[in-house]
């Protein structure tokens, strides 16, 4: 198999990977997974920092975009 012959295979694999990434991202958006993950992370980090004696914890996260 020459490099020239393999090129369409690499392009096909790359396109399939990109489509899979889009599908996973859309599923995460549709299922509110990104928002839930952000809320859980804030809760866990707040608890962790309060364990070290911090009395006020503010965590700002960027708003993700679902397209």
mmCIF file of N, CA and C in Angstrom:
data_model
loop_
_atom_site.group_PDB
_atom_site.id
_atom_site.type_symbol
_atom_site.label_atom_id
_atom_site.label_comp_id
_atom_site.label_asym_id
_atom_site.label_seq_id
_atom_site.Cartn_x
_atom_site.Cartn_y
_atom_site.Cartn_z
ATOM 1 N N UNK A 1 0.859 -1.188 0.000
ATOM 2 C CA UNK A 1 0.000 0.000 0.000
ATOM 3 C C UNK A 1 0.891 1.233 0.000
ATOM 4 N N UNK A 2 0.778 2.052 -1.014
ATOM 5 C CA UNK A 2 1.603 3.253 -1.109
ATOM 6 C C UNK A 2 0.960 4.403 -0.336
ATOM 7 N N UNK A 3 1.744 5.427 -0.090
ATOM 8 C CA UNK A 3 1.231 6.607 0.602
ATOM 9 C C UNK A 3 0.091 7.238 -0.202
ATOM 10 N N UNK A 4 0.242 7.245 -1.511
ATOM 11 C CA UNK A 4 -0.795 7.808 -2.374
ATOM 12 C C UNK A 4 -2.106 7.037 -2.226
ATOM 13 N N UNK A 5 -1.997 5.711 -2.139
ATOM 14 C CA UNK A 5 -3.191 4.878 -1.988
ATOM 15 C C UNK A 5 -3.812 5.017 -0.605
ATOM 16 N N UNK A 6 -2.988 5.300 0.412
ATOM 17 C CA UNK A 6 -3.464 5.375 1.790
ATOM 18 C C UNK A 6 -4.129 6.711 2.098
ATOM 19 N N UNK A 7 -3.848 7.742 1.325
ATOM 20 C CA UNK A 7 -4.381 9.080 1.607
ATOM 21 C C UNK A 7 -5.901 9.099 1.735
ATOM 22 N N UNK A 8 -6.671 8.488 0.837
ATOM 23 C CA UNK A 8 -8.135 8.494 1.014
ATOM 24 C C UNK A 8 -8.578 7.811 2.313
ATOM 25 N N UNK A 9 -7.833 6.803 2.751
ATOM 26 C CA UNK A 9 -8.174 6.121 4.001
ATOM 27 C C UNK A 9 -7.998 7.074 5.175
ATOM 28 N N UNK A 10 -6.889 7.855 5.174
ATOM 29 C CA UNK A 10 -6.639 8.819 6.252
ATOM 30 C C UNK A 10 -7.701 9.917 6.257
ATOM 31 N N UNK A 11 -8.082 10.365 5.064
ATOM 32 C CA UNK A 11 -9.119 11.400 4.972
ATOM 33 C C UNK A 11 -10.455 10.877 5.493
ATOM 34 N N UNK A 12 -10.781 9.648 5.166
ATOM 35 C CA UNK A 12 -12.015 9.036 5.626
ATOM 36 C C UNK A 12 -12.024 8.905 7.144
ATOM 37 N N UNK A 13 -10.896 8.472 7.714
ATOM 38 C CA UNK A 13 -10.786 8.330 9.176
ATOM 39 C C UNK A 13 -10.928 9.683 9.852
ATOM 40 N N UNK A 14 -10.288 10.697 9.290
ATOM 41 C CA UNK A 14 -10.361 12.041 9.859
ATOM 42 C C UNK A 14 -11.787 12.577 9.827
ATOM 43 N N UNK A 15 -12.467 12.385 8.713
ATOM 44 C CA UNK A 15 -13.859 12.841 8.601
ATOM 45 C C UNK A 15 -14.766 12.097 9.581
ATOM 46 N N UNK A 16 -14.551 10.796 9.729
ATOM 47 C CA UNK A 16 -15.359 9.997 10.666
ATOM 48 C C UNK A 16 -15.131 10.477 12.095
ATOM 49 N N UNK A 17 -13.883 10.784 12.448
ATOM 50 C CA UNK A 17 -13.576 11.265 13.800
ATOM 51 C C UNK A 17 -14.245 12.609 14.060
ATOM 52 N N UNK A 18 -14.199 13.504 13.065
ATOM 53 C CA UNK A 18 -14.829 14.819 13.223
ATOM 54 C C UNK A 18 -16.336 14.687 13.401
ATOM 55 N N UNK A 19 -16.957 13.807 12.647
ATOM 56 C CA UNK A 19 -18.402 13.588 12.783
ATOM 57 C C UNK A 19 -18.739 13.015 14.154
ATOM 58 N N UNK A 20 -17.906 12.108 14.650
ATOM 59 C CA UNK A 20 -18.134 11.524 15.973
ATOM 60 C C UNK A 20 -17.998 12.585 17.057
ATOM 61 N N UNK A 21 -17.006 13.463 16.932
ATOM 62 C CA UNK A 21 -16.829 14.538 17.908
ATOM 63 C C UNK A 21 -18.037 15.471 17.924
ATOM 64 N N UNK A 22 -18.547 15.806 16.747
ATOM 65 C CA UNK A 22 -19.738 16.663 16.685
ATOM 66 C C UNK A 22 -20.939 15.975 17.330
ATOM 67 N N UNK A 23 -21.083 14.677 17.088
ATOM 68 C CA UNK A 23 -22.218 13.941 17.661
ATOM 69 C C UNK A 23 -22.123 13.886 19.176
ATOM 70 N N UNK A 24 -20.931 13.674 19.710
ATOM 71 C CA UNK A 24 -20.743 13.626 21.170
ATOM 72 C C UNK A 24 -21.022 15.002 21.773
ATOM 73 N N UNK A 25 -20.508 16.055 21.136
ATOM 74 C CA UNK A 25 -20.733 17.413 21.629
ATOM 75 C C UNK A 25 -22.223 17.743 21.628
ATOM 76 N N UNK A 26 -22.917 17.378 20.561
ATOM 77 C CA UNK A 26 -24.357 17.662 20.481
ATOM 78 C C UNK A 26 -25.128 16.877 21.532
ATOM 79 N N UNK A 27 -24.751 15.631 21.757
ATOM 80 C CA UNK A 27 -25.418 14.823 22.784
ATOM 81 C C UNK A 27 -25.202 15.436 24.161
ATOM 82 N N UNK A 28 -24.000 15.942 24.410
ATOM 83 C CA UNK A 28 -23.719 16.594 25.697
ATOM 84 C C UNK A 28 -24.572 17.848 25.852
ATOM 85 N N UNK A 29 -24.728 18.585 24.794
ATOM 86 C CA UNK A 29 -25.561 19.795 24.843
ATOM 87 C C UNK A 29 -27.027 19.440 25.048
ATOM 88 N N UNK A 30 -27.504 18.480 24.292
ATOM 89 C CA UNK A 30 -28.908 18.082 24.386
ATOM 90 C C UNK A 30 -29.257 17.546 25.770
ATOM 91 N N UNK A 31 -28.332 16.861 26.402
ATOM 92 C CA UNK A 31 -28.589 16.253 27.702
ATOM 93 C C UNK A 31 -28.199 17.128 28.878
ATOM 94 N N UNK A 32 -27.823 18.392 28.603
ATOM 95 C CA UNK A 32 -27.425 19.313 29.671
ATOM 96 C C UNK A 32 -26.222 18.803 30.466
ATOM 97 N N UNK A 33 -25.454 17.915 29.869
ATOM 98 C CA UNK A 33 -24.309 17.326 30.572
ATOM 99 C C UNK A 33 -23.280 18.390 30.942
ATOM 100 N N UNK A 34 -23.051 19.353 30.049
ATOM 101 C CA UNK A 34 -22.048 20.382 30.324
ATOM 102 C C UNK A 34 -22.444 21.223 31.531
ATOM 103 N N UNK A 35 -23.718 21.604 31.618
ATOM 104 C CA UNK A 35 -24.172 22.398 32.767
ATOM 105 C C UNK A 35 -24.112 21.594 34.061
ATOM 106 N N UNK A 36 -24.505 20.349 33.994
ATOM 107 C CA UNK A 36 -24.472 19.485 35.180
ATOM 108 C C UNK A 36 -23.036 19.291 35.650
ATOM 109 N N UNK A 37 -22.114 19.067 34.714
ATOM 110 C CA UNK A 37 -20.708 18.882 35.068
ATOM 111 C C UNK A 37 -20.147 20.140 35.714
ATOM 112 N N UNK A 38 -20.516 21.295 35.205
ATOM 113 C CA UNK A 38 -20.051 22.559 35.771
ATOM 114 C C UNK A 38 -20.572 22.743 37.194
ATOM 115 N N UNK A 39 -21.846 22.460 37.413
ATOM 116 C CA UNK A 39 -22.425 22.583 38.753
ATOM 117 C C UNK A 39 -21.757 21.621 39.739
ATOM 118 N N UNK A 40 -21.523 20.386 39.287
ATOM 119 C CA UNK A 40 -20.875 19.404 40.162
ATOM 120 C C UNK A 40 -19.452 19.826 40.509
ATOM 121 N N UNK A 41 -18.730 20.344 39.533
ATOM 122 C CA UNK A 41 -17.354 20.788 39.779
ATOM 123 C C UNK A 41 -17.335 21.944 40.776
ATOM 124 N N UNK A 42 -18.249 22.886 40.621
ATOM 125 C CA UNK A 42 -18.328 24.009 41.561
ATOM 126 C C UNK A 42 -18.597 23.517 42.973
ATOM 127 N N UNK A 43 -19.530 22.577 43.102
ATOM 128 C CA UNK A 43 -19.867 22.035 44.424
ATOM 129 C C UNK A 43 -18.664 21.346 45.063
ATOM 130 N N UNK A 44 -17.976 20.535 44.285
ATOM 131 C CA UNK A 44 -16.837 19.789 44.818
ATOM 132 C C UNK A 44 -15.681 20.712 45.180
ATOM 133 N N UNK A 45 -15.386 21.685 44.317
ATOM 134 C CA UNK A 45 -14.303 22.618 44.623
ATOM 135 C C UNK A 45 -14.626 23.490 45.832
ATOM 136 N N UNK A 46 -15.872 23.910 45.935
ATOM 137 C CA UNK A 46 -16.286 24.713 47.092
ATOM 138 C C UNK A 46 -16.088 23.920 48.380
ATOM 139 N N UNK A 47 -16.549 22.691 48.393
ATOM 140 C CA UNK A 47 -16.394 21.840 49.569
ATOM 141 C C UNK A 47 -14.918 21.619 49.893
ATOM 142 N N UNK A 48 -14.115 21.376 48.882
ATOM 143 C CA UNK A 48 -12.681 21.152 49.058
ATOM 144 C C UNK A 48 -12.015 22.373 49.690
ATOM 145 N N UNK A 49 -12.312 23.562 49.151
ATOM 146 C CA UNK A 49 -11.687 24.782 49.661
ATOM 147 C C UNK A 49 -12.197 25.138 51.054
ATOM 148 N N UNK A 50 -13.469 24.883 51.309
ATOM 149 C CA UNK A 50 -13.992 25.123 52.659
ATOM 150 C C UNK A 50 -13.312 24.209 53.666
ATOM 151 N N UNK A 51 -12.928 23.026 53.227
ATOM 152 C CA UNK A 51 -12.193 22.109 54.098
ATOM 153 C C UNK A 51 -10.846 22.662 54.524
ATOM 154 N N UNK A 52 -10.290 23.587 53.746
ATOM 155 C CA UNK A 52 -9.028 24.232 54.096
ATOM 156 C C UNK A 52 -9.247 25.514 54.884
ATOM 157 N N UNK A 53 -10.495 25.807 55.221
ATOM 158 C CA UNK A 53 -10.778 26.957 56.067
ATOM 159 C C UNK A 53 -11.277 28.192 55.352
ATOM 160 N N UNK A 54 -11.409 28.143 54.063
ATOM 161 C CA UNK A 54 -11.956 29.300 53.355
ATOM 162 C C UNK A 54 -13.434 29.413 53.702
ATOM 163 N N UNK A 55 -13.858 30.629 54.037
ATOM 164 C CA UNK A 55 -15.245 30.826 54.427
ATOM 165 C C UNK A 55 -16.101 31.340 53.269
ATOM 166 N N UNK A 56 -15.478 31.989 52.308
ATOM 167 C CA UNK A 56 -16.190 32.479 51.134
ATOM 168 C C UNK A 56 -15.488 31.941 49.894
ATOM 169 N N UNK A 57 -16.227 31.237 49.099
ATOM 170 C CA UNK A 57 -15.680 30.669 47.869
ATOM 171 C C UNK A 57 -16.571 31.090 46.713
ATOM 172 N N UNK A 58 -15.971 31.717 45.718
ATOM 173 C CA UNK A 58 -16.689 32.103 44.512
ATOM 174 C C UNK A 58 -15.972 31.474 43.326
ATOM 175 N N UNK A 59 -16.698 30.718 42.550
ATOM 176 C CA UNK A 59 -16.131 30.069 41.378
ATOM 177 C C UNK A 59 -16.899 30.536 40.162
ATOM 178 N N UNK A 60 -16.181 31.149 39.232
ATOM 179 C CA UNK A 60 -16.780 31.621 37.987
ATOM 180 C C UNK A 60 -16.328 30.688 36.866
ATOM 181 N N UNK A 61 -17.272 30.217 36.108
ATOM 182 C CA UNK A 61 -16.942 29.347 34.974
ATOM 183 C C UNK A 61 -17.462 29.995 33.703
ATOM 184 N N UNK A 62 -16.727 29.804 32.621
ATOM 185 C CA UNK A 62 -17.211 30.360 31.361
ATOM 186 C C UNK A 62 -18.469 29.624 30.920
ATOM 187 N N UNK A 63 -19.315 30.342 30.252
ATOM 188 C CA UNK A 63 -20.539 29.744 29.738
ATOM 189 C C UNK A 63 -20.206 29.023 28.446
ATOM 190 N N UNK A 64 -20.499 27.744 28.401
ATOM 191 C CA UNK A 64 -20.242 26.968 27.186
ATOM 192 C C UNK A 64 -21.275 27.291 26.124
ATOM 193 N N UNK A 65 -20.933 26.953 24.910
ATOM 194 C CA UNK A 65 -21.856 27.211 23.813
ATOM 195 C C UNK A 65 -22.227 25.899 23.137
ATOM 196 N N UNK A 66 -23.474 25.736 22.945
ATOM 197 C CA UNK A 66 -23.968 24.596 22.191
ATOM 198 C C UNK A 66 -24.508 25.130 20.873
ATOM 199 N N UNK A 67 -24.056 24.519 19.815
ATOM 200 C CA UNK A 67 -24.469 25.003 18.489
ATOM 201 C C UNK A 67 -25.282 23.963 17.790
#
